[in-house]
PDB file of C-alpha atoms and ligand atoms in Angstrom:
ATOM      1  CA  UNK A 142    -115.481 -32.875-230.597  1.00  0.00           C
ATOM      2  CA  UNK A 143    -114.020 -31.702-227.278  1.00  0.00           C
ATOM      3  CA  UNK A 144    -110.503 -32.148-229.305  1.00  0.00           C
ATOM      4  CA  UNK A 145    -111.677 -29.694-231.831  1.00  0.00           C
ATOM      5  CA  UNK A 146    -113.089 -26.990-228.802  1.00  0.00           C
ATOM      6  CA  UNK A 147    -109.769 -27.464-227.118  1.00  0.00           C
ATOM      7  CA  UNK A 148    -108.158 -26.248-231.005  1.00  0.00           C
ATOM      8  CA  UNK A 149    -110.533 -23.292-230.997  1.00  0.00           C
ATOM      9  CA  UNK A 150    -110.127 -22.298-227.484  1.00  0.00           C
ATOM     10  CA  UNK A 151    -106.324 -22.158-228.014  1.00  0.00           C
ATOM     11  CA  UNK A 152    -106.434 -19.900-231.212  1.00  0.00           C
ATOM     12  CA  UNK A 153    -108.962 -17.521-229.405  1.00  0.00           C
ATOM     13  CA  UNK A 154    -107.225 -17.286-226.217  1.00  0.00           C
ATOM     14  CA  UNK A 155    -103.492 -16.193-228.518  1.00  0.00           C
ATOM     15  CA  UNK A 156    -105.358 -14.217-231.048  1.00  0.00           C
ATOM     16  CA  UNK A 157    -104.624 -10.598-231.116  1.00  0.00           C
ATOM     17  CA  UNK A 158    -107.882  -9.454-233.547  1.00  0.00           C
ATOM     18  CA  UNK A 159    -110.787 -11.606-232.878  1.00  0.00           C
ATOM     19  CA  UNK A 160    -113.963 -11.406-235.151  1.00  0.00           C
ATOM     20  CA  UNK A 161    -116.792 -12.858-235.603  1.00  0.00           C
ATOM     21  CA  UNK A 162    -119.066 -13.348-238.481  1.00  0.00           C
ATOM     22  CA  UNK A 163    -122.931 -14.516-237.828  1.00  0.00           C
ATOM     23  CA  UNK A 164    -125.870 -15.564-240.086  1.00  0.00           C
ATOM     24  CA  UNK A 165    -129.794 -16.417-239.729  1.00  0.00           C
ATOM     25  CA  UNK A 166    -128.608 -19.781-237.918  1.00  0.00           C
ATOM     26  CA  UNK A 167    -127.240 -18.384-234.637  1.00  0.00           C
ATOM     27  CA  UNK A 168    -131.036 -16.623-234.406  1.00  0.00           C
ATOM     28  CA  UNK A 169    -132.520 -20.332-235.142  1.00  0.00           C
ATOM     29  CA  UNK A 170    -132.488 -21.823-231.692  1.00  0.00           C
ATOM     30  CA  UNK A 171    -134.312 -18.640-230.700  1.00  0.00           C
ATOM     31  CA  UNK A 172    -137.083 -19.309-233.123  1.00  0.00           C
ATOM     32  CA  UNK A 173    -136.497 -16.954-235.891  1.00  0.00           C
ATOM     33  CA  UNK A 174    -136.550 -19.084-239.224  1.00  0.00           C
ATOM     34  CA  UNK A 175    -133.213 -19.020-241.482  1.00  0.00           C
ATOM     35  CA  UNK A 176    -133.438 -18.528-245.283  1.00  0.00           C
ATOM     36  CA  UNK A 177    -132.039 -21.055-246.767  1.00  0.00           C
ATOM     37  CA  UNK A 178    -132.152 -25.155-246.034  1.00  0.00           C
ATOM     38  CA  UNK A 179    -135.189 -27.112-245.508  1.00  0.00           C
ATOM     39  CA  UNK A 180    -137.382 -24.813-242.864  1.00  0.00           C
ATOM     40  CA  UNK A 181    -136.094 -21.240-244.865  1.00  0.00           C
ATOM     41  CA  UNK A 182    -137.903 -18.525-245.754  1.00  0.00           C
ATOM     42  CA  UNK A 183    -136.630 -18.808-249.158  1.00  0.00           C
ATOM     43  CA  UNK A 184    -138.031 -22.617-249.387  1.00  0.00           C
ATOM     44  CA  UNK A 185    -141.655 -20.780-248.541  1.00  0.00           C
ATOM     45  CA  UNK A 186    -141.578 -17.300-249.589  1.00  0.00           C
ATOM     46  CA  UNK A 187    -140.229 -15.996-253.239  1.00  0.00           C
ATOM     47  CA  UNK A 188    -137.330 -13.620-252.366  1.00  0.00           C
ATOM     48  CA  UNK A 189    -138.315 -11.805-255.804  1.00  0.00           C
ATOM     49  CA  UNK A 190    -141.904 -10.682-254.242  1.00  0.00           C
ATOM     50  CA  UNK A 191    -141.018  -9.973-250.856  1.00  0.00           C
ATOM     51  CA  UNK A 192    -137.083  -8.729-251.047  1.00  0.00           C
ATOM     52  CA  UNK A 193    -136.675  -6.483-254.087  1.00  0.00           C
ATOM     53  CA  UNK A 194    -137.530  -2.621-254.069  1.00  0.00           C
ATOM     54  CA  UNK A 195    -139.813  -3.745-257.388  1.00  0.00           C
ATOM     55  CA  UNK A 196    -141.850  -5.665-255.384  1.00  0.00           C
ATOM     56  CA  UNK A 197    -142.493  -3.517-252.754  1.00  0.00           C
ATOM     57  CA  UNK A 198    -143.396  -0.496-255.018  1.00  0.00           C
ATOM     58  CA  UNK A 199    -145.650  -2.698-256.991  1.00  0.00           C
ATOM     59  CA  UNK A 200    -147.223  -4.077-253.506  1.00  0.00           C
ATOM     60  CA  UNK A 201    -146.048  -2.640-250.260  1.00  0.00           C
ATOM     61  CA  UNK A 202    -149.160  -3.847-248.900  1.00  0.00           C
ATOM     62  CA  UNK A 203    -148.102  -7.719-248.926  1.00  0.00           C
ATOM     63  CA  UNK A 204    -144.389  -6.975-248.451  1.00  0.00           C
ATOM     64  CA  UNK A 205    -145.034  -4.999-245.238  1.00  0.00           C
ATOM     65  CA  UNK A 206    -147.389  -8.488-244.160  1.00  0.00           C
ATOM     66  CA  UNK A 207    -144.460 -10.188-244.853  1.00  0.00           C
ATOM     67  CA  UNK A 208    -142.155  -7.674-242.772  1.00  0.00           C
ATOM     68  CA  UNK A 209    -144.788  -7.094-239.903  1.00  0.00           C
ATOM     69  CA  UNK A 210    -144.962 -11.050-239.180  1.00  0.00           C
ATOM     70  CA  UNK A 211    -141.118 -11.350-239.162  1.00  0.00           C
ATOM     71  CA  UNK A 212    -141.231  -8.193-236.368  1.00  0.00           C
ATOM     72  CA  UNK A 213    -142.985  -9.748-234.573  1.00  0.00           C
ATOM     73  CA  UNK A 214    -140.983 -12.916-234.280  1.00  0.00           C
ATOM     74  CA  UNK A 215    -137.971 -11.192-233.429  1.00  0.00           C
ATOM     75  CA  UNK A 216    -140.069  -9.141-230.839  1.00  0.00           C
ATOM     76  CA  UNK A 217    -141.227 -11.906-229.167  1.00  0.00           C
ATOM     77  CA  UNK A 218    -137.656 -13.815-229.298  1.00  0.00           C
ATOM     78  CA  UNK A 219    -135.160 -13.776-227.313  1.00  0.00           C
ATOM     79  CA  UNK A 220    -131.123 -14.174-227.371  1.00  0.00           C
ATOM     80  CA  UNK A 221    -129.935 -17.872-227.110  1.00  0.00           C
ATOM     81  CA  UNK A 222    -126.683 -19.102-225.491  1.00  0.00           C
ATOM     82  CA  UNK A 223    -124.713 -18.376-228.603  1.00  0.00           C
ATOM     83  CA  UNK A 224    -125.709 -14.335-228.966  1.00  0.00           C
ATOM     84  CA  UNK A 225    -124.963 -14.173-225.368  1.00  0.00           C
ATOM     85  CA  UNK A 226    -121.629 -16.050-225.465  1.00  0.00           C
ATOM     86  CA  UNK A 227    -120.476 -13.254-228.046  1.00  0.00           C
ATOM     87  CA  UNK A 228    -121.801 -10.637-225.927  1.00  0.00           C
ATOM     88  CA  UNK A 229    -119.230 -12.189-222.806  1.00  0.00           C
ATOM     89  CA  UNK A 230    -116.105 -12.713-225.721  1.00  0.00           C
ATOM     90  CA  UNK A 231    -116.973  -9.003-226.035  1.00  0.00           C
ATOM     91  CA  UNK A 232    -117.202  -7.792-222.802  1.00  0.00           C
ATOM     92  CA  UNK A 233    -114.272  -9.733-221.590  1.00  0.00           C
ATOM     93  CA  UNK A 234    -112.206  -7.687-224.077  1.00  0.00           C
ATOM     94  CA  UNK A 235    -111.413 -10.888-226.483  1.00  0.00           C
ATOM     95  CA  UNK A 236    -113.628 -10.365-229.464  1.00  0.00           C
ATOM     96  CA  UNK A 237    -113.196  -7.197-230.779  1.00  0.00           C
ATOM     97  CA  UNK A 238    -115.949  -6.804-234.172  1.00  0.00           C
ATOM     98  CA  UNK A 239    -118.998  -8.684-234.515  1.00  0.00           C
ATOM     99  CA  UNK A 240    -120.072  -8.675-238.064  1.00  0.00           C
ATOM    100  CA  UNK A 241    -124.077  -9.833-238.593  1.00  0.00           C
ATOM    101  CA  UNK A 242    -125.921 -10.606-241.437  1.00  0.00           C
ATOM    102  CA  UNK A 243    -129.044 -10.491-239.712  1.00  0.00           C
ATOM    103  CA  UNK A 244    -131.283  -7.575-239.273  1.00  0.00           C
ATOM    104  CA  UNK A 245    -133.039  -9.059-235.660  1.00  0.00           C
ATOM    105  CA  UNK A 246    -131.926  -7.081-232.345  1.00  0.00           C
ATOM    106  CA  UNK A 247    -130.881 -10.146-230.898  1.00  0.00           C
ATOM    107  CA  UNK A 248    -127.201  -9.817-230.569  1.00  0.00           C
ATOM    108  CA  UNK A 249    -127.722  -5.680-229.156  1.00  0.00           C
ATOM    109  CA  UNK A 250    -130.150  -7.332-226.604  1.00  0.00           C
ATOM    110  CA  UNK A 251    -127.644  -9.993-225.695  1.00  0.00           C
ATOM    111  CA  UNK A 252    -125.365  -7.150-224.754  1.00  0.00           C
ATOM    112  CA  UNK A 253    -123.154  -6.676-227.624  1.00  0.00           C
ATOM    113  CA  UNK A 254    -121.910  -3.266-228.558  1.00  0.00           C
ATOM    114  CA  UNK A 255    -119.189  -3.629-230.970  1.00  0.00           C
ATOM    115  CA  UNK A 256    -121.950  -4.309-234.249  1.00  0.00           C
ATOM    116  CA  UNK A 257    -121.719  -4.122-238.123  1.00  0.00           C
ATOM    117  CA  UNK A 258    -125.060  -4.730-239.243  1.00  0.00           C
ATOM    118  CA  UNK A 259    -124.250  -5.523-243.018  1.00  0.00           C
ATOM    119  CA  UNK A 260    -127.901  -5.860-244.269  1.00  0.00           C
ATOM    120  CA  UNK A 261    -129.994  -3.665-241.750  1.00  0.00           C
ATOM    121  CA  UNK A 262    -132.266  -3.588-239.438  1.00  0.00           C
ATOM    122  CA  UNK A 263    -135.893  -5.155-239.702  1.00  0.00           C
ATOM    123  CA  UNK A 264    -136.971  -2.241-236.444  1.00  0.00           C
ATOM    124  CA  UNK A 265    -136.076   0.430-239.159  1.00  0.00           C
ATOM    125  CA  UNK A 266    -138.242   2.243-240.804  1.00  0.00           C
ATOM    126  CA  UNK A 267    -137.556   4.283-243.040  1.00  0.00           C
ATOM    127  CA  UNK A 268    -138.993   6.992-246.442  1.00  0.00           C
ATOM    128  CA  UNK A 269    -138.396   6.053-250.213  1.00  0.00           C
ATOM    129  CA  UNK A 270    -138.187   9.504-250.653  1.00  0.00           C
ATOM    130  CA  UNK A 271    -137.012  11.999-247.600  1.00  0.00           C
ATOM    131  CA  UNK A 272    -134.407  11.446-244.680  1.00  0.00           C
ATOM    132  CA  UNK A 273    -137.394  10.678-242.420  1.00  0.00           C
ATOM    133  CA  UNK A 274    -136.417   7.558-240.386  1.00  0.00           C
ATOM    134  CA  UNK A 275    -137.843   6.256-237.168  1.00  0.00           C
ATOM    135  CA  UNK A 276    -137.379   3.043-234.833  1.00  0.00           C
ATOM    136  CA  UNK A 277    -140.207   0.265-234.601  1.00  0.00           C
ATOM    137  CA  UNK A 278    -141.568  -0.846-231.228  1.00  0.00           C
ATOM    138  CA  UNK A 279    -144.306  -3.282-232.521  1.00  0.00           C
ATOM    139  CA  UNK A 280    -145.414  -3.562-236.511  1.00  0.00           C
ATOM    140  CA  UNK A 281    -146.757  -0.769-238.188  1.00  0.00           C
ATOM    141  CA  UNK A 282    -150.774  -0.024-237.301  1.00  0.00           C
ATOM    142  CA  UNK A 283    -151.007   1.321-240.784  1.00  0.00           C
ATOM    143  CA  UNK A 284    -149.927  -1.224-243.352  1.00  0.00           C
ATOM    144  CA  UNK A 285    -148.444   0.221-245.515  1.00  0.00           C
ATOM    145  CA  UNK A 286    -147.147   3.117-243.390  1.00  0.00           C
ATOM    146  CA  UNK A 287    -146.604   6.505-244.581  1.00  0.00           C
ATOM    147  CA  UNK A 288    -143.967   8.987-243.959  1.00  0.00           C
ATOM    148  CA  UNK A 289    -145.285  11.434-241.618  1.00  0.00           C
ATOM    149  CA  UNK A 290    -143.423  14.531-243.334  1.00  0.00           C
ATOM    150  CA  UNK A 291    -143.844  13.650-247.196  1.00  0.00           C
ATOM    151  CA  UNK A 292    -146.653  11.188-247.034  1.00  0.00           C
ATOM    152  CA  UNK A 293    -144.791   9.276-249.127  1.00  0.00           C
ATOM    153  CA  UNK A 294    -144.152   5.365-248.727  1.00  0.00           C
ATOM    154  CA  UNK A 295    -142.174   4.149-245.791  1.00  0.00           C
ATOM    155  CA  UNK A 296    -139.719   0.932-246.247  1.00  0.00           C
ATOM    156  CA  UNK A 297    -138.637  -1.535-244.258  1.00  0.00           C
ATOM    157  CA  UNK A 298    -134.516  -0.885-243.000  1.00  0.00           C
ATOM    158  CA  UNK A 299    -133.001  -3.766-244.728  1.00  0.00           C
ATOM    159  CA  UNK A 300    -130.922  -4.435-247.822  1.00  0.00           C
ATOM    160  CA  UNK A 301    -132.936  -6.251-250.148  1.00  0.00           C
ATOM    161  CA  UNK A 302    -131.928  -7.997-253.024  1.00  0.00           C
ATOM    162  CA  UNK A 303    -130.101  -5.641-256.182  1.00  0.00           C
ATOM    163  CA  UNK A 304    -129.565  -3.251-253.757  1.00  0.00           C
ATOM    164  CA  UNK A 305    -125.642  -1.941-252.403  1.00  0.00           C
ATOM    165  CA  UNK A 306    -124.827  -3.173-248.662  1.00  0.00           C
ATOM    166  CA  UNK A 307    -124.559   0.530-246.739  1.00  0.00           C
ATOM    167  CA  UNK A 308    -121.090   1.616-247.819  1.00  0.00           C
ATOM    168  CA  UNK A 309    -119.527   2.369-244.523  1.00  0.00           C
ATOM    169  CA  UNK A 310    -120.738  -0.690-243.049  1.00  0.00           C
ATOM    170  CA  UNK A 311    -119.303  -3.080-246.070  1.00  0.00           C
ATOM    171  CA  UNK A 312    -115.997  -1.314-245.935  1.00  0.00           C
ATOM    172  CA  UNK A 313    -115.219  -1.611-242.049  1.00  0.00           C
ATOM    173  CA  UNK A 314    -116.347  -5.396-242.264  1.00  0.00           C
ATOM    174  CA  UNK A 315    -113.100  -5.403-244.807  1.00  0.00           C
ATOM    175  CA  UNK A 316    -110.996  -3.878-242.943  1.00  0.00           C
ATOM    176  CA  UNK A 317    -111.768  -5.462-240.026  1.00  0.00           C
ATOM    177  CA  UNK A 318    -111.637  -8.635-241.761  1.00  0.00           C
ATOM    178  CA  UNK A 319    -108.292  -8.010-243.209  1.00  0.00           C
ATOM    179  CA  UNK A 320    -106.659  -6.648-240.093  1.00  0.00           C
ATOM    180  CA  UNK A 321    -108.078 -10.498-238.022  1.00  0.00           C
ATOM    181  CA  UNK A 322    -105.710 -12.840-237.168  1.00  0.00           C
ATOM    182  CA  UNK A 323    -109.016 -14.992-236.273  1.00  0.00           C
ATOM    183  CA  UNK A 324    -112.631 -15.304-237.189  1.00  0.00           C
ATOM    184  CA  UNK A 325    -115.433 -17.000-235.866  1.00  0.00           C
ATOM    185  CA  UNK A 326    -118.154 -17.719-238.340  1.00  0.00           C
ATOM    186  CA  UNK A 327    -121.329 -18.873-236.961  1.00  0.00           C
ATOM    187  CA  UNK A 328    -124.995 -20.041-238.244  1.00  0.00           C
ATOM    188  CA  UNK A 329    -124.092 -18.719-242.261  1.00  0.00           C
ATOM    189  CA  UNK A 330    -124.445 -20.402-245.084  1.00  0.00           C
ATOM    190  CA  UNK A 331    -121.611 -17.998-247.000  1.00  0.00           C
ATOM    191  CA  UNK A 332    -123.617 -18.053-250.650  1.00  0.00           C
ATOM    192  CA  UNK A 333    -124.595 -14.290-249.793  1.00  0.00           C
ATOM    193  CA  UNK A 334    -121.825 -11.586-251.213  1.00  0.00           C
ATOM    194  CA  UNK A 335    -120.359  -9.443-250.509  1.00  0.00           C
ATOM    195  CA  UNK A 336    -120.505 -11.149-246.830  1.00  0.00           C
ATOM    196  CA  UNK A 337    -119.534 -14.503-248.134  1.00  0.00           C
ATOM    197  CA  UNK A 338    -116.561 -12.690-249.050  1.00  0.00           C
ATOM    198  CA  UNK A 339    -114.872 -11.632-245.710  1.00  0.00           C
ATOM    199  CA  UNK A 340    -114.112 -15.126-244.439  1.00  0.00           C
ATOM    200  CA  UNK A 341    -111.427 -15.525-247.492  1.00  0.00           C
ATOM    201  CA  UNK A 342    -110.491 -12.213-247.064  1.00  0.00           C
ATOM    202  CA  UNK A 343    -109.489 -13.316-243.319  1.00  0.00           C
ATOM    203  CA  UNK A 344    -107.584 -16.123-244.795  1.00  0.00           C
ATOM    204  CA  UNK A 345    -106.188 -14.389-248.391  1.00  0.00           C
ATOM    205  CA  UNK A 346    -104.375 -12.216-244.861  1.00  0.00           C
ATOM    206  CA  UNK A 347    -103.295 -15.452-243.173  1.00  0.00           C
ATOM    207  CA  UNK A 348    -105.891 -15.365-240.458  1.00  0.00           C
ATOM    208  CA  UNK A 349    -107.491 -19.210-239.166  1.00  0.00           C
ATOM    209  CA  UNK A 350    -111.133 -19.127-239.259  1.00  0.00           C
ATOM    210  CA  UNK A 351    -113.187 -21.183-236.750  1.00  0.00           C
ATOM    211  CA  UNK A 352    -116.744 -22.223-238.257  1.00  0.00           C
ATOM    212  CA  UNK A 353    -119.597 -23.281-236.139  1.00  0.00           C
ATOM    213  CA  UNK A 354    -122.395 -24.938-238.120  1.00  0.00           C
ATOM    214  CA  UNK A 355    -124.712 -27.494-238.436  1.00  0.00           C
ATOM    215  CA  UNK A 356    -124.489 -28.074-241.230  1.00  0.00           C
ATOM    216  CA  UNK A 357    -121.368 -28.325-244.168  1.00  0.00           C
ATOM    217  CA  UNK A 358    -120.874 -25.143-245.958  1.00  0.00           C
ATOM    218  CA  UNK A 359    -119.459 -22.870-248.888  1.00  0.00           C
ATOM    219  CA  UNK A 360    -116.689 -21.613-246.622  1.00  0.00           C
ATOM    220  CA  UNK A 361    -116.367 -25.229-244.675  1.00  0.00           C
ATOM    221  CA  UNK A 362    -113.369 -26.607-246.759  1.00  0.00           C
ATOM    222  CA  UNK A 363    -110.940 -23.954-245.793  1.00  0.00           C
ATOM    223  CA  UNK A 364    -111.695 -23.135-242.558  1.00  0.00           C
ATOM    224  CA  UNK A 365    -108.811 -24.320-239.954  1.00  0.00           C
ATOM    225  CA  UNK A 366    -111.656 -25.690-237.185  1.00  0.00           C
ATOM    226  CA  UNK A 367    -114.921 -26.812-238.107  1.00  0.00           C
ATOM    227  CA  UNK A 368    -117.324 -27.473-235.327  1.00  0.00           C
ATOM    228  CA  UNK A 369    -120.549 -29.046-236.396  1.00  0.00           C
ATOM    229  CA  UNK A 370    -123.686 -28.819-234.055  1.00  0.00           C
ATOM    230  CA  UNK A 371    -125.807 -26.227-232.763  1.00  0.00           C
ATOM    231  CA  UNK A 372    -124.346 -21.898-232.202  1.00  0.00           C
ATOM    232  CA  UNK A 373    -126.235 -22.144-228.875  1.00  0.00           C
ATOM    233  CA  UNK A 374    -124.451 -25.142-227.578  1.00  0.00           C
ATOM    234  CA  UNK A 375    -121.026 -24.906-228.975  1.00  0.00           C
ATOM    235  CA  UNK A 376    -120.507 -21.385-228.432  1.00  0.00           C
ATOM    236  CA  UNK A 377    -120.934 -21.473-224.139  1.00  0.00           C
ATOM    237  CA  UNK A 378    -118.343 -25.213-224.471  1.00  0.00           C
ATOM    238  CA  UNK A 379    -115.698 -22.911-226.698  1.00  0.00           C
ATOM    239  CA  UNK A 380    -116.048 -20.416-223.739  1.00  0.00           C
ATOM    240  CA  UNK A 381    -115.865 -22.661-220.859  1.00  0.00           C
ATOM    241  CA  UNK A 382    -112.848 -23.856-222.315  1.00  0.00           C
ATOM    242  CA  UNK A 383    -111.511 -20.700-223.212  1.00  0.00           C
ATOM    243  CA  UNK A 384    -111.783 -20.237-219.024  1.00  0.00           C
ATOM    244  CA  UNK A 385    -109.828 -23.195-218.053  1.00  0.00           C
ATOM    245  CA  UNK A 386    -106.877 -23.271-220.219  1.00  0.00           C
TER     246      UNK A 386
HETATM  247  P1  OAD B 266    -128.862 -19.061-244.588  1.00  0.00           P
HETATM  248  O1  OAD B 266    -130.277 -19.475-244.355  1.00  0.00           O
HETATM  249  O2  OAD B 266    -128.354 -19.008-245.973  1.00  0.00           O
HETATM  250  O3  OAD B 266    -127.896 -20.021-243.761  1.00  0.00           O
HETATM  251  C1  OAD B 266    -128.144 -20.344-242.425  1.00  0.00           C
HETATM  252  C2  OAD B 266    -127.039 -21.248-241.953  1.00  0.00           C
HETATM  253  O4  OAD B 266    -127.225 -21.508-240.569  1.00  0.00           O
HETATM  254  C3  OAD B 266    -127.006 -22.616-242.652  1.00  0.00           C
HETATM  255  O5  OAD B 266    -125.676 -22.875-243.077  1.00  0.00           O
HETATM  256  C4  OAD B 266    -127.444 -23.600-241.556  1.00  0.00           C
HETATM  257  O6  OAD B 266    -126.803 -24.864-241.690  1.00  0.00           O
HETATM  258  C5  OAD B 266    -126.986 -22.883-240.318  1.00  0.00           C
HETATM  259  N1  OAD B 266    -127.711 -23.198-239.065  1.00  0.00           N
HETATM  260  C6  OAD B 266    -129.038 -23.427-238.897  1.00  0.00           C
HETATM  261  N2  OAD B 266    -129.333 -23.613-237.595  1.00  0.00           N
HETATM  262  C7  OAD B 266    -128.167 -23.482-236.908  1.00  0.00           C
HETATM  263  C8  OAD B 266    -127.816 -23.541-235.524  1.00  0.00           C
HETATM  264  N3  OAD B 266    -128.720 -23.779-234.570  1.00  0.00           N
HETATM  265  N4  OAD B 266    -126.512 -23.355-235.194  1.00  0.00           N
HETATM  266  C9  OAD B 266    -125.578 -23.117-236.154  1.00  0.00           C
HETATM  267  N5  OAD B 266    -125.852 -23.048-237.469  1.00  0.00           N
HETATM  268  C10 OAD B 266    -127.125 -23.214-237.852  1.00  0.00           C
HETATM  269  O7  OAD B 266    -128.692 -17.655-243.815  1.00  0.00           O
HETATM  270  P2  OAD B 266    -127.559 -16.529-243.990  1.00  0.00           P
HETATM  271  O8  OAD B 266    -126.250 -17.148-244.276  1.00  0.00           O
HETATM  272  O9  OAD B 266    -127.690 -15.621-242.844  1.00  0.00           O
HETATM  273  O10 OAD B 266    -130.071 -11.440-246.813  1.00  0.00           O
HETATM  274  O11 OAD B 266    -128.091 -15.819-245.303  1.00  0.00           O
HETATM  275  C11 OAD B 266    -127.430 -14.690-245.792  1.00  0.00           C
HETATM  276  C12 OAD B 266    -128.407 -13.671-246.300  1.00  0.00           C
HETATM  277  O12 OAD B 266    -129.312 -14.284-247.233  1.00  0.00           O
HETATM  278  C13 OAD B 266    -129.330 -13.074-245.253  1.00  0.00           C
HETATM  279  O13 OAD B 266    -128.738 -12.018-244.528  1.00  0.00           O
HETATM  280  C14 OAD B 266    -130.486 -12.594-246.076  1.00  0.00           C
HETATM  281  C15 OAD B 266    -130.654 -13.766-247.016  1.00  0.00           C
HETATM  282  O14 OAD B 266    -131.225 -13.475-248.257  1.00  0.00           O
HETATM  283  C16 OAD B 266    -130.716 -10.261-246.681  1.00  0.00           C
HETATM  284  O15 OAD B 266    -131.685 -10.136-245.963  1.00  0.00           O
HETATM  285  C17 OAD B 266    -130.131  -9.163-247.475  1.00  0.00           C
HETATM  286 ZN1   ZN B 267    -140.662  11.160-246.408  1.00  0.00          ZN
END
């Protein structure tokens, strides 16, 4: 394994435009469930009554349940090794997007700034029918809140499924993609477009992609480094590594 660390250490520390790429699994070791695999939401919960806009307009009430429990998960969590690893790549001027998947706070708490959040964010509330919008602190008293200005129906901030990815975020995740010359993909299972896209976009432009997993995946079989095991433990070796070349 060390071999492989000492191959991904060596393509971060020449690359010129580092990304990264995250899913559900680098929030796991922090206790936020994933969706897919064994322990997923989507083994427990139907996506197509919790994660359409059907669903929620023909029961907000159990959707925003659904919503209000995941809140307060993330609330309670906290970043793991791996979020804050990024958050270092970041700051030390090495990684220079970090593309997420996930809608949690975790990787903004761990200190990164540089975010494309390319399916929301869970703290976001926001009106079916106005502009009104507002941040979350805790879960909604009300369930299902209402939009103080129009009284109409307020939704959760994410993209569910049948619905477009928000356009400006999709298309700078392309370019960025496009413009990498390496990309980290961590904790993502890749079956999810258009994300599962922007890994062969990074190599359709000859960039090497470095996936940390623990699993085998979709994008596994033409990645240039794959490092199997855990985001939070891999991600602080890659680093330390990165530090003593
Ligand atoms: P998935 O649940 O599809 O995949 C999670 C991945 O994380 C799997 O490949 C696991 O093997 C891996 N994994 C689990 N624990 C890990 C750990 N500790 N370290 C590293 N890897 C680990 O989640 P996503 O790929 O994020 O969409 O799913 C994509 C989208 O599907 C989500 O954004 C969500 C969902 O429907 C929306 O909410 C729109
Ligand atoms: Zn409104």
């Amino acid at each position: 394994m060390q071999d492989q660390i000492d191959v991904a250490a060596e393509l971060i520390s020449k690359s010129r435009h580092l990304i990264a790429l995250t899913g559900s699994g680098i929030s796991a070791e922090s206790g936020i469930p994933t969706f897919r695999g064994k322990d997923g939401l989507w083994n427990k919960y139907r996506p197509e009554e919790l994660a359409t806009f059907d669903a929620f307009i023909r029961n907000p009430r159990i959707v925003w349940e659904w919503y209000s429990w995941r809140i307060n998960l993330i609330l309670n969590a906290k970043p793991n090794p791996a979020h804050i690893t990024l958050a270092e790549l970041e700051h030390m001027g090495i990684l220079k997007r970090l593309v997420t998947q996930n809608v949690d706070d975790l990787h903004e708490r761990a200190g990164s700034k540089k975010i494309i959040k390319l399916h929301g964010d869970i703290l976001v509330t926001r009106c079916i029918s106005c502009d009104y919008k507002s941040r979350l602190k805790a879960p909604p008293n009300e369930i299902p809140p209402k939009c103080p200005k129009c009284g109409n129906l307020l939704r959760p901030g994410v993209v569910w499924f049948g619905e477009s990815l928000p356009s400006h975020a999709i298309s700078e995740a392309l370019k960025e993609s496009k413009n990498a010359d390496v990309m980290l993909v961590i904790g993502t299972s890749g079956v999810v477009y258009p994300a599962g896209y922007l890994p062969i976009a990074v190599k359709e432009n000859k960039g090497s992609i470095i996936e940390v997993n623990t699993e085998e995946t979709m994008i596994t079989r033409y990645v240039d480094v794959f490092l199997q095991g855990k985001a939070g433990e891999i991600l602080p070796q890659i680093l330390k590594t990165l530090q003593n070349l």
